[in-house]
C-alpha positions in Angstrom: 0.0 0.0 0.0 1.3 3.5 -0.9 0.5 6.7 0.9 1.4 8.9 -2.1 -2.2 9.3 -3.2 -3.2 10.6 0.2 -0.3 13.1 0.2 -1.4 14.3 -3.3 -5.0 14.6 -2.3 -4.1 16.7 0.8 -1.7 18.8 -1.2 1.2 17.8 1.1 4.4 19.6 -0.2 6.9 17.4 -1.8 10.5 18.3 -2.6 11.9 21.7 -1.9 12.5 24.0 -4.8 16.0 24.7 -6.1 15.7 28.2 -4.7 14.9 27.0 -1.2 17.7 24.5 -1.2 20.1 27.1 -2.4 19.0 29.5 0.3 19.5 26.7 2.9 23.0 25.9 1.6 23.9 29.6 1.5 22.8 30.0 5.1 24.9 27.1 6.2 27.9 28.4 4.3 27.6 31.8 6.0 27.3 30.2 9.4 24.9 31.2 12.2 24.3 34.8 12.9 25.1 36.3 16.3 28.0 36.1 18.8 27.7 33.4 21.5 29.9 31.9 24.1 30.3 28.1 24.5 28.4 26.4 27.3 30.6 23.6 28.6 27.8 21.2 29.7 27.4 17.6 28.6 23.9 17.9 27.0 22.0 14.9 25.7 19.0 14.6 23.4 16.1 12.2 23.9 14.1 11.4 20.8 12.7 8.5 18.8 15.7 6.5 17.5 15.1 7.4 13.8 14.8 11.2 14.4 17.5 13.5 13.1 15.8 16.8 13.5 16.8 17.3 17.2 15.3 20.5 18.6 16.1 20.1 22.3 19.0 19.0 24.4 18.8 18.6 28.2 21.1 18.7 31.2 19.8 18.5 34.8 21.7 18.9 38.1 20.5 18.1 41.6 21.2 21.1 43.9 21.1 21.5 47.6 17.7 23.0 47.5 16.2 21.8 44.2 17.2 21.4 40.6 19.2 23.3 37.9 17.8 22.6 34.5 19.6 23.7 31.2 17.3 23.2 28.2 19.0 24.0 24.8 16.7 24.7 21.9 18.0 24.7 18.3 18.6 28.3 17.1 16.8 28.2 13.8 16.6 32.0 13.5 20.4 32.0 13.4 20.2 30.5 9.9 16.8 31.5 8.4 16.8 35.0 6.7 13.4 36.7 7.1 11.7 37.0 3.7 14.1 34.8 1.9 13.1 31.6 0.1 13.5 29.2 3.0 11.5 31.5 5.3 8.7 31.8 2.7 8.5 28.1 2.2 8.3 27.5 6.0 5.3 29.8 6.1 3.6 27.8 3.4 4.3 24.5 5.3 3.7 25.6 8.9 4.8 22.3 10.4 6.7 19.1 9.7 4.4 16.5 8.4 4.7 12.8 9.2 3.5 9.9 7.1 4.1 6.2 7.9 6.7 5.9 5.1 8.3 9.4 5.1 8.4 12.8 6.7 7.9 16.2 5.0 10.1 18.6 6.9 9.5 22.2 7.6 13.0 23.2 6.6 15.4 21.5 4.1 17.2 18.4 5.6 20.6 20.0 5.3 19.4 22.5 7.9 16.8 20.6 9.9 18.7 17.3 10.1 22.2 18.6 10.1 23.4 22.1 10.4 20.9 23.4 12.9 20.1 20.0 14.5 21.5 19.4 18.0 23.4 16.2 16.8 25.9 14.6 19.1 29.5 15.6 19.1 28.7 18.8 17.1 29.0 22.4 18.2 25.6 24.0 17.5 24.1 27.4 18.1 21.3 27.2 20.6 19.0 29.2 22.7 19.4 28.0 26.3 16.7 28.2 29.0 18.1 27.9 32.5 15.6 27.1 35.3 16.5 27.2 38.9 13.8 25.1 40.6 13.0 24.5 44.3 12.3 21.1 45.8 8.7 21.4 44.7 9.7 22.0 41.1 8.7 25.7 41.1 11.0 28.1 39.3 12.8 30.6 41.5 14.9 32.0 38.6 14.7 31.8 34.8 17.3 32.9 32.3 17.4 32.7 28.5 20.4 33.3 26.4 22.2 32.5 23.1 25.0 30.0 23.6 27.1 27.4 21.7 26.3 23.9 22.9 27.5 20.4 22.3 25.4 17.2 22.8 27.4 14.2 24.0 24.8 11.5 23.3 21.7 10.9 21.1 19.4 8.9 23.4 16.1 7.3 22.6 13.1 6.9 24.9 13.0 3.1 25.2 16.7 3.0 25.9 16.5 5.8 28.5 13.6 4.0 30.2 15.6 0.8 30.4 18.5 2.7 31.9 16.3 4.4 34.5 14.7 1.0 35.4 18.2 -0.3 36.0 19.2 2.8 38.0 21.9 3.4 35.3 20.6 6.6 33.7 23.0 8.9 31.9 24.4 11.3 34.5 23.3 14.4 32.4 19.6 13.4 33.1 19.8 11.3 36.2 17.6 13.7 38.3 14.8 13.5 35.7 13.5 10.4 37.5 12.9 12.7 40.6 12.0 15.9 38.9 9.6 14.4 36.3 7.1 12.9 38.8 7.3 16.1 40.8 6.3 18.2 37.7 3.6 15.7 36.8 2.1 16.0 40.3 2.4 19.8 40.1 0.4 19.7 36.8 -2.4 17.8 38.4 -2.5 20.3 41.2 -3.0 23.1 38.6 -5.9 21.1 37.1 -4.0 20.2 34.0 -5.7 17.4 31.9 -3.6 14.6 30.5 -5.3 11.9 28.5 -3.6 8.5 29.0 -4.6 7.4 25.5 -2.2 5.0 23.8 -0.9 6.3 20.4 -2.4 4.5 17.4 0.6 4.0 15.1 1.1 2.7 11.6 4.1 0.4 11.6 5.9 -1.6 8.9 5.8 -5.4 9.5 8.6 -7.8 8.7 6.7 -9.0 5.6 6.6 -5.5 4.2 2.9 -4.9 5.0 1.6 -2.1 7.1 0.1 -2.9 10.5 -1.4 -0.9 13.3 -0.5 -0.9 17.0 -1.4 0.9 20.2 1.7 2.2 22.0 1.4 3.4 25.6 3.6 6.3 26.6 6.7 5.5 28.7 7.2 7.2 32.0 10.3 8.9 30.7 8.3 10.4 27.8 6.0 12.0 30.3 8.8 13.3 32.4 10.6 14.7 29.4 7.4 16.4 28.2 7.1 18.1 31.5 10.4 19.9 30.9 9.0 21.2 27.6 5.8 22.2 29.3 7.8 24.0 32.0 9.6 25.9 29.3 6.3 26.8 27.5 4.8 28.0 30.8 7.8 30.2 31.6 7.8 31.6 28.1 4.1 32.5 28.3 4.5 34.3 31.6 7.5 36.2 30.2 5.5 37.4 27.2 2.4 38.2 29.2 4.4 40.4 31.6 6.0 42.2 28.6 2.7 42.6 26.7 3.8 41.0 23.5 3.9 37.4 22.2 2.0 34.3 20.9 0.2 31.9 23.2 -1.0 28.4 22.6 -4.5 28.4 24.2 -7.3 26.0 25.0 -10.4 27.2 26.8 -11.3 25.6 30.0 -14.2 23.2 29.4 -17.6 24.7 30.4 -19.6 23.2 33.2 -22.1 21.6 30.8 -19.3 19.6 29.2 -17.9 18.5 32.6 -21.4 17.6 33.9 -21.8 15.5 30.7 -18.6 13.7 31.4 -19.7 13.1 35.0 -22.9 11.5 33.7 -20.7 9.2 31.5 -18.6 8.3 34.5 -21.8 7.3 36.4 -23.0 5.2 33.5 -19.7 3.4 33.3 -19.5 2.8 37.1 -16.5 5.0 37.5 -16.4 6.7 41.0 -15.8 10.4 40.5 -16.1 12.4 43.8 -17.6 15.9 43.5 -14.4 17.6 44.8 -12.1 15.9 42.2 -11.2 17.8 39.0 -11.4 16.2 35.6 -7.6 16.1 35.4 -7.3 14.4 38.8 -9.9 11.7 37.9 -8.2 11.0 34.6 -4.9 10.5 36.4 -6.4 7.6 38.2 -7.4 5.6 35.1 -5.2 4.0 32.5 -7.7 2.6 29.9 -6.8 -1.0 30.8 -10.5 -1.9 31.1 -13.2 -1.4 28.4 -15.0 1.0 30.7 -11.9 3.1 31.4 -11.0 3.2 27.7 -14.5 4.5 26.9 -14.3 7.1 29.7 -10.9 8.4 28.4 -12.2 8.5 24.9 -15.2 10.6 26.0 -12.9 12.9 28.1 -11.1 13.9 24.9 -14.0 16.3 24.3 -12.7 18.5 27.1 -9.6 19.3 25.0 -11.1 20.5 21.8 -10.8 24.1 20.7 -7.0 24.7 20.9 -5.6 27.6 19.0 -2.9 30.4 18.9 -3.4 33.9 20.2 -1.1 36.7 19.2 -1.1 39.9 21.2 0.7 43.2 21.6 -0.2 45.8 24.1 -3.4 44.5 25.6 -3.3 41.1 27.1 -6.0 38.8 25.6 -8.9 37.7 27.6 -8.1 34.0 26.9 -4.6 33.2 28.1 -5.1 29.8 29.6 -4.3 26.4 28.1 -6.7 24.0 29.9 -4.6 20.9 29.1 -1.6 22.6 30.8 -3.5 24.3 33.6 -1.7 27.6 32.9 -0.8 30.1 30.2 1.4 28.3 27.7 3.4 28.9 24.6 5.0 26.7 21.9 8.7 27.4 22.0 10.7 24.1 22.1 10.3 22.7 18.5 11.5 25.4 16.1 12.8 22.8 13.6 9.3 21.3 13.3 6.9 24.2 14.1 7.0 27.6 12.4 5.7 29.5 15.5 8.5 28.5 17.8 11.1 30.5 15.9 9.1 33.7 16.5 8.3 33.0 20.2 12.0 32.4 20.8 12.9 35.7 19.4 10.2 37.5 21.4 11.4 35.9 24.7 15.1 36.6 23.8 14.3 40.2 23.3 12.5 40.4 26.6 15.4 38.8 28.4 17.9 41.1 26.7 15.7 44.2 27.5 15.4 45.3 23.8 12.7 45.7 21.2 11.5 42.7 19.4 13.1 42.6 16.0 10.7 43.8 13.2 10.8 40.4 11.4 9.3 38.7 14.4 7.0 41.4 15.8 5.3 42.2 12.4 4.5 38.6 11.7 3.0 37.6 15.1 -0.6 38.4 14.0 -0.2 36.2 10.9 1.0 33.1 12.9 -2.3 31.8 14.2 -3.7 31.4 10.7 -0.5 29.8 9.4 -0.3 27.4 12.3 -4.0 26.5 12.1 -3.6 25.6 8.4 -0.4 23.6 9.0 -2.0 21.7 11.9 -5.2 21.0 10.0 -3.2 19.4 7.2 -1.1 17.4 9.7 -4.2 16.1 11.5 -5.9 15.3 8.1 -2.8 13.4 6.9 -2.5 11.4 10.1 -6.2 10.5 10.1 -6.2 9.6 6.4 -3.2 7.3 6.8 -4.8 5.5 9.7 -8.1 5.1 7.9 -6.4 3.7 4.8 -4.4 1.2 6.9 -7.4 0.1 8.9 -9.2 -0.5 5.6 -6.2 -2.4 4.1 -5.9 -4.6 7.2 -9.6 -5.6 7.0 -10.1 -5.7 3.3 -9.5 -9.4 3.0 -11.4 -10.2 6.2 -14.9 -9.3 5.2 -17.4 -11.3 7.1 -15.0 -12.2 9.9 -16.0 -11.6 13.5 -13.9 -9.8 16.1 -14.3 -8.7 19.7 -14.3 -4.9 20.3 -15.1 -2.2 22.9 -17.7 0.6 22.4 -15.8 3.8 23.1 -18.2 6.3 21.8 -22.0 6.4 21.1 -22.9 8.6 18.1 -25.4 11.4 18.4 -27.9 9.3 16.5 -28.3 7.1 19.6 -27.7 3.4 20.5 -27.8 2.2 16.9 -24.4 3.6 15.8 -21.1 3.7 17.7 -17.3 3.8 17.5 -15.7 0.5 18.3 -12.0 -0.3 19.0 -10.8 -3.7 17.9 -7.9 -4.0 20.4 -6.2 -7.0 18.8 -5.9 -5.2 15.4 -5.6 -1.7 16.9 -8.5 -0.7 14.6 -11.0 2.0 15.4 -14.2 2.0 13.3 -17.9 2.8 13.0 -20.3 0.1 14.0 -24.0 -0.2 13.6 -26.4 -2.4 15.6 -28.9 -2.3 18.4 -28.7 -1.7 22.1 -25.1 -0.5 21.9 -23.8 0.9 25.3 -20.7 2.9 26.1 -18.0 0.7 27.5 -19.5 -2.6 26.6 -17.6 -5.5 24.9 -19.3 -6.5 21.7 -18.8 -9.0 18.9 -18.7 -7.3 15.5 -18.5 -8.4 11.9 -16.6 -6.6 9.1 -19.2 -5.5 6.6 -17.1 -3.1 4.5 -13.4 -2.3 4.1 -12.5 -0.1 1.1 -9.0 1.2 0.8 -9.8 3.6 -2.0 -12.4 5.4 0.1 -10.6 4.7 3.4 -13.9 3.3 4.7 -14.4 0.6 7.3 -17.9 -0.4 8.5 -18.7 -2.9 11.2 -22.0 -4.4 12.3 -22.9 -6.2 15.5 -22.5 -9.9 14.8 -25.6 -12.0 14.9 
């Protein structure tokens, strides 16, 4: 099965033009702009093993009264000239796009996977956040500066988790096993909402076919994400205090939505005390039972409506990100997200007590639309690839019966639902009678069309 037709249908950009590639090569030949001092710390990166676009590098120290965190972010603005070919192409793309068989980068690979990437044993220009944290993980001081950094190791999540489990973590990130859970607990106290939903992934099988799997997040992934969230929270506070910037926002779910989820919990037999917030109750379930899986699926409705808000002068009415439980900004993935390059410049100008450079300040109002378009294409590509793979897996299994879990009842009532076939990691529409949320049901494959990316299940007789 090929995903080329999907990329064509969704107008996913293909190869970079000669002009963009020439601009990228010229920027690398000139070298990064701006003077910077080396920072002699043994940074490490933690990413999927195949990743080469390494945005972040980390170093954590345990101190007498807390933690000292250095978080280096690739300095993409040191290479990209505002208004030049590479910049214009990045605006058209918005984000890096991921297909099962390839990736469509935001910037040309010679920059995103080499010259600007925080690869091991390479001196790289970076923007370094320095967080002094107390024992509770609260920042007592925040600094942000241009530096020259050097990663000493390219680590991957699975390997790092094994090392932590054996108490043999890399010394540059050893304290993450302490700090990560502290920050997770801190987030729950803020009312942050984290959905423990396994990732549905398209993977290449040994026989060359495409398969689906559900992959649960490792503890180290959650801990590492908390460092990024800490950075985004501090960046947001910095910009709000200065009266200029770009926030990633998500409105807090209204009481009607929360009340609806509470009714779902009652119907599923999940005990949800009145004084417990949505984020806190979700931290107690892991989706290991059909009823918990259905509850988590329904809870995803609380996290709809995210967007970007640019501001200068007046602080916007909506500053909160409900998923984070605080104001928040995207700042840690400039090789893969257009907006982060601009937010970094705003924060750097605030830290250096100077005016935001015109190239960044003048484009802030344009970023929400550009990012929305890029994210919409990204989400559409992911969904289309999953749908096509689901149809391909079931296309030669018409009439077969599988066991599934009802995770969502459609608005039309108990005759239509969404069912997850756990063994195949397939999620599809199902029709039948007396369908109930959280129930286990035997379903038959009635339709599986790869061309239309359609799967239809019916309750087995």
